[in-house]
Amino acid sequence: GAVVSQHPSWVICKSGTSVKIECRSLDFQATTMFWYRQFPKQSLMLMATSNEGSKATYEQGVEKDKFLINHASLTLSTLTVTSAHPEDSSFYICSARVGGSGPNEKLFFGSGTQLSVL
Amino acid sequence: AQKVTQAQTEISVVEKEDVTLDCVYETRDTTYYLFWYKQPPSGELVFLIRRNSFDEQNEISGRYSWNFQKSTSSFNFTITASQVVDSAVYFCALSEARDSSYKLIFGSGTRLLVRP
């Protein structure tokens, strides 16, 4: 089956530094990728929708300048948390969409990245 | 607006018991998709099922079954003869066809604990 690789699995960084998280579709081309954020014992909240070659669409309340998303190719999307602060500590998970619309559409999730900002 | 409600925050059962996880959704779209995902302690999301709004047939897959009722906007998930390995957080999610991105809107999740 389709595989979405997300790296790193966990990262600890100092406050004020930037962290990049990669999401790769290993055996398919993903025209659309999604980035979610999950706080402990809470649901996944969609942060942004990323389409290859175009600017990401951010959900309301998500800071575009803080969470930079780049989808430069059909197999790679990156999320950069800029000037990270402790409140950015969370579990970030990406998903990639493959196929057309309707019954052919499938979503695959990465394994997530636990970010801890000290 | 689209919304998914999982009213059960946590459920605890003893192994071999049957358990039903509730999911109620809201949407104005006539074409939509409903999903269930399992999130074990490792964090990754495991896809369980996808159902489109035009298919109200209930589905059974091994110990898992799903009951889709459009009349009550519910898509409940039942685990028969639960096992310890079923312990996880389960998410119900909705995707609307009119949203060309097909983004998923998740419910708040139900944490299932199966005790031996």
PDB file of C-alpha atoms in Angstrom, chain B residues 32-110:
ATOM      1  CA  TYR B  32     -19.675  13.479   1.605  1.00  0.00           C
ATOM      2  CA  TYR B  33     -17.395  10.818   3.000  1.00  0.00           C
ATOM      3  CA  LEU B  34     -17.108   9.414   6.467  1.00  0.00           C
ATOM      4  CA  PHE B  35     -14.058   7.764   7.942  1.00  0.00           C
ATOM      5  CA  TRP B  36     -12.883   5.959  11.015  1.00  0.00           C
ATOM      6  CA  TYR B  37      -9.257   5.960  12.059  1.00  0.00           C
ATOM      7  CA  LYS B  38      -7.452   4.240  14.889  1.00  0.00           C
ATOM      8  CA  GLN B  39      -4.589   5.954  16.680  1.00  0.00           C
ATOM      9  CA  PRO B  40      -2.576   3.583  18.853  1.00  0.00           C
ATOM     10  CA  PRO B  41      -0.127   4.914  21.452  1.00  0.00           C
ATOM     11  CA  SER B  42       2.554   5.089  18.775  1.00  0.00           C
ATOM     12  CA  GLY B  43       0.668   8.010  17.281  1.00  0.00           C
ATOM     13  CA  GLU B  44       0.213   6.997  13.684  1.00  0.00           C
ATOM     14  CA  LEU B  45      -3.244   6.976  12.210  1.00  0.00           C
ATOM     15  CA  VAL B  46      -4.521   3.675  10.946  1.00  0.00           C
ATOM     16  CA  PHE B  47      -7.267   3.817   8.342  1.00  0.00           C
ATOM     17  CA  LEU B  48     -10.240   1.606   9.166  1.00  0.00           C
ATOM     18  CA  ILE B  49     -13.039   2.506   6.804  1.00  0.00           C
ATOM     19  CA  ARG B  50     -14.321   5.044   4.323  1.00  0.00           C
ATOM     20  CA  ARG B  51     -17.987   5.355   3.470  1.00  0.00           C
ATOM     21  CA  ASN B  52     -19.639   7.678   0.974  1.00  0.00           C
ATOM     22  CA  SER B  53     -22.971   9.307   1.604  1.00  0.00           C
ATOM     23  CA  PHE B  54     -24.772   7.324  -1.059  1.00  0.00           C
ATOM     24  CA  ASP B  55     -23.915   3.983   0.409  1.00  0.00           C
ATOM     25  CA  GLU B  56     -25.896   3.274   3.539  1.00  0.00           C
ATOM     26  CA  GLN B  57     -25.123  -0.387   3.634  1.00  0.00           C
ATOM     27  CA  ASN B  58     -23.679  -1.473   6.893  1.00  0.00           C
ATOM     28  CA  GLU B  59     -20.284  -3.068   6.715  1.00  0.00           C
ATOM     29  CA  ILE B  60     -18.608  -5.815   8.619  1.00  0.00           C
ATOM     30  CA  SER B  61     -14.916  -6.536   8.595  1.00  0.00           C
ATOM     31  CA  GLY B  62     -13.937  -9.261  10.981  1.00  0.00           C
ATOM     32  CA  ARG B  63     -14.684  -8.035  14.495  1.00  0.00           C
ATOM     33  CA  TYR B  64     -15.413  -4.545  13.230  1.00  0.00           C
ATOM     34  CA  SER B  65     -18.754  -3.327  11.976  1.00  0.00           C
ATOM     35  CA  TRP B  66     -20.146   0.039  11.049  1.00  0.00           C
ATOM     36  CA  ASN B  67     -23.702   1.304  11.125  1.00  0.00           C
ATOM     37  CA  PHE B  68     -24.374   4.268   8.852  1.00  0.00           C
ATOM     38  CA  GLN B  69     -27.716   5.983   9.419  1.00  0.00           C
ATOM     39  CA  LYS B  70     -28.295   9.090   7.307  1.00  0.00           C
ATOM     40  CA  SER B  71     -31.615   9.727   9.022  1.00  0.00           C
ATOM     41  CA  THR B  72     -29.829  10.366  12.293  1.00  0.00           C
ATOM     42  CA  SER B  73     -26.524  11.543  10.775  1.00  0.00           C
ATOM     43  CA  SER B  74     -24.668   8.857  12.603  1.00  0.00           C
ATOM     44  CA  PHE B  75     -21.850   6.533  11.671  1.00  0.00           C
ATOM     45  CA  ASN B  76     -21.265   4.261  14.639  1.00  0.00           C
ATOM     46  CA  PHE B  77     -18.469   1.761  14.997  1.00  0.00           C
ATOM     47  CA  THR B  78     -18.788  -1.517  16.875  1.00  0.00           C
ATOM     48  CA  ILE B  79     -16.006  -3.811  17.962  1.00  0.00           C
ATOM     49  CA  THR B  80     -17.168  -7.304  18.761  1.00  0.00           C
ATOM     50  CA  ALA B  81     -15.308  -9.433  21.282  1.00  0.00           C
ATOM     51  CA  SER B  82     -12.853  -6.667  22.049  1.00  0.00           C
ATOM     52  CA  GLN B  83      -9.192  -7.417  22.605  1.00  0.00           C
ATOM     53  CA  VAL B  84      -6.470  -5.623  24.507  1.00  0.00           C
ATOM     54  CA  VAL B  85      -4.846  -4.671  21.199  1.00  0.00           C
ATOM     55  CA  ASP B  86      -7.949  -2.671  20.370  1.00  0.00           C
ATOM     56  CA  SER B  87      -6.963  -0.152  23.032  1.00  0.00           C
ATOM     57  CA  ALA B  88      -6.409   3.117  21.204  1.00  0.00           C
ATOM     58  CA  VAL B  89      -8.010   6.411  20.374  1.00  0.00           C
ATOM     59  CA  TYR B  90     -10.554   6.178  17.605  1.00  0.00           C
ATOM     60  CA  PHE B  91     -11.415   9.121  15.413  1.00  0.00           C
ATOM     61  CA  CYS B  92     -14.409   9.626  13.201  1.00  0.00           C
ATOM     62  CA  ALA B  93     -13.901  12.090  10.356  1.00  0.00           C
ATOM     63  CA  LEU B  94     -15.878  13.801   7.613  1.00  0.00           C
ATOM     64  CA  SER B  95     -14.894  15.036   4.186  1.00  0.00           C
ATOM     65  CA  GLU B  96     -17.219  17.059   1.966  1.00  0.00           C
ATOM     66  CA  ALA B  97     -17.203  16.637  -1.786  1.00  0.00           C
ATOM     67  CA  ARG B  98     -17.850  20.326  -2.399  1.00  0.00           C
ATOM     68  CA  ASP B  99     -14.507  21.045  -0.802  1.00  0.00           C
ATOM     69  CA  SER B 100     -12.193  20.209  -3.660  1.00  0.00           C
ATOM     70  CA  SER B 101      -9.338  19.580  -1.287  1.00  0.00           C
ATOM     71  CA  TYR B 102     -11.275  16.779   0.419  1.00  0.00           C
ATOM     72  CA  LYS B 103      -9.777  17.764   3.738  1.00  0.00           C
ATOM     73  CA  LEU B 104     -10.793  15.720   6.752  1.00  0.00           C
ATOM     74  CA  ILE B 105     -12.558  17.188   9.719  1.00  0.00           C
ATOM     75  CA  PHE B 106     -12.008  15.023  12.755  1.00  0.00           C
ATOM     76  CA  GLY B 107     -14.140  14.410  15.785  1.00  0.00           C
ATOM     77  CA  SER B 108     -12.588  14.765  19.196  1.00  0.00           C
ATOM     78  CA  GLY B 109     -11.869  11.070  19.433  1.00  0.00           C
ATOM     79  CA  THR B 110     -12.873   8.293  21.796  1.00  0.00           C
TER      80      THR B 110
END
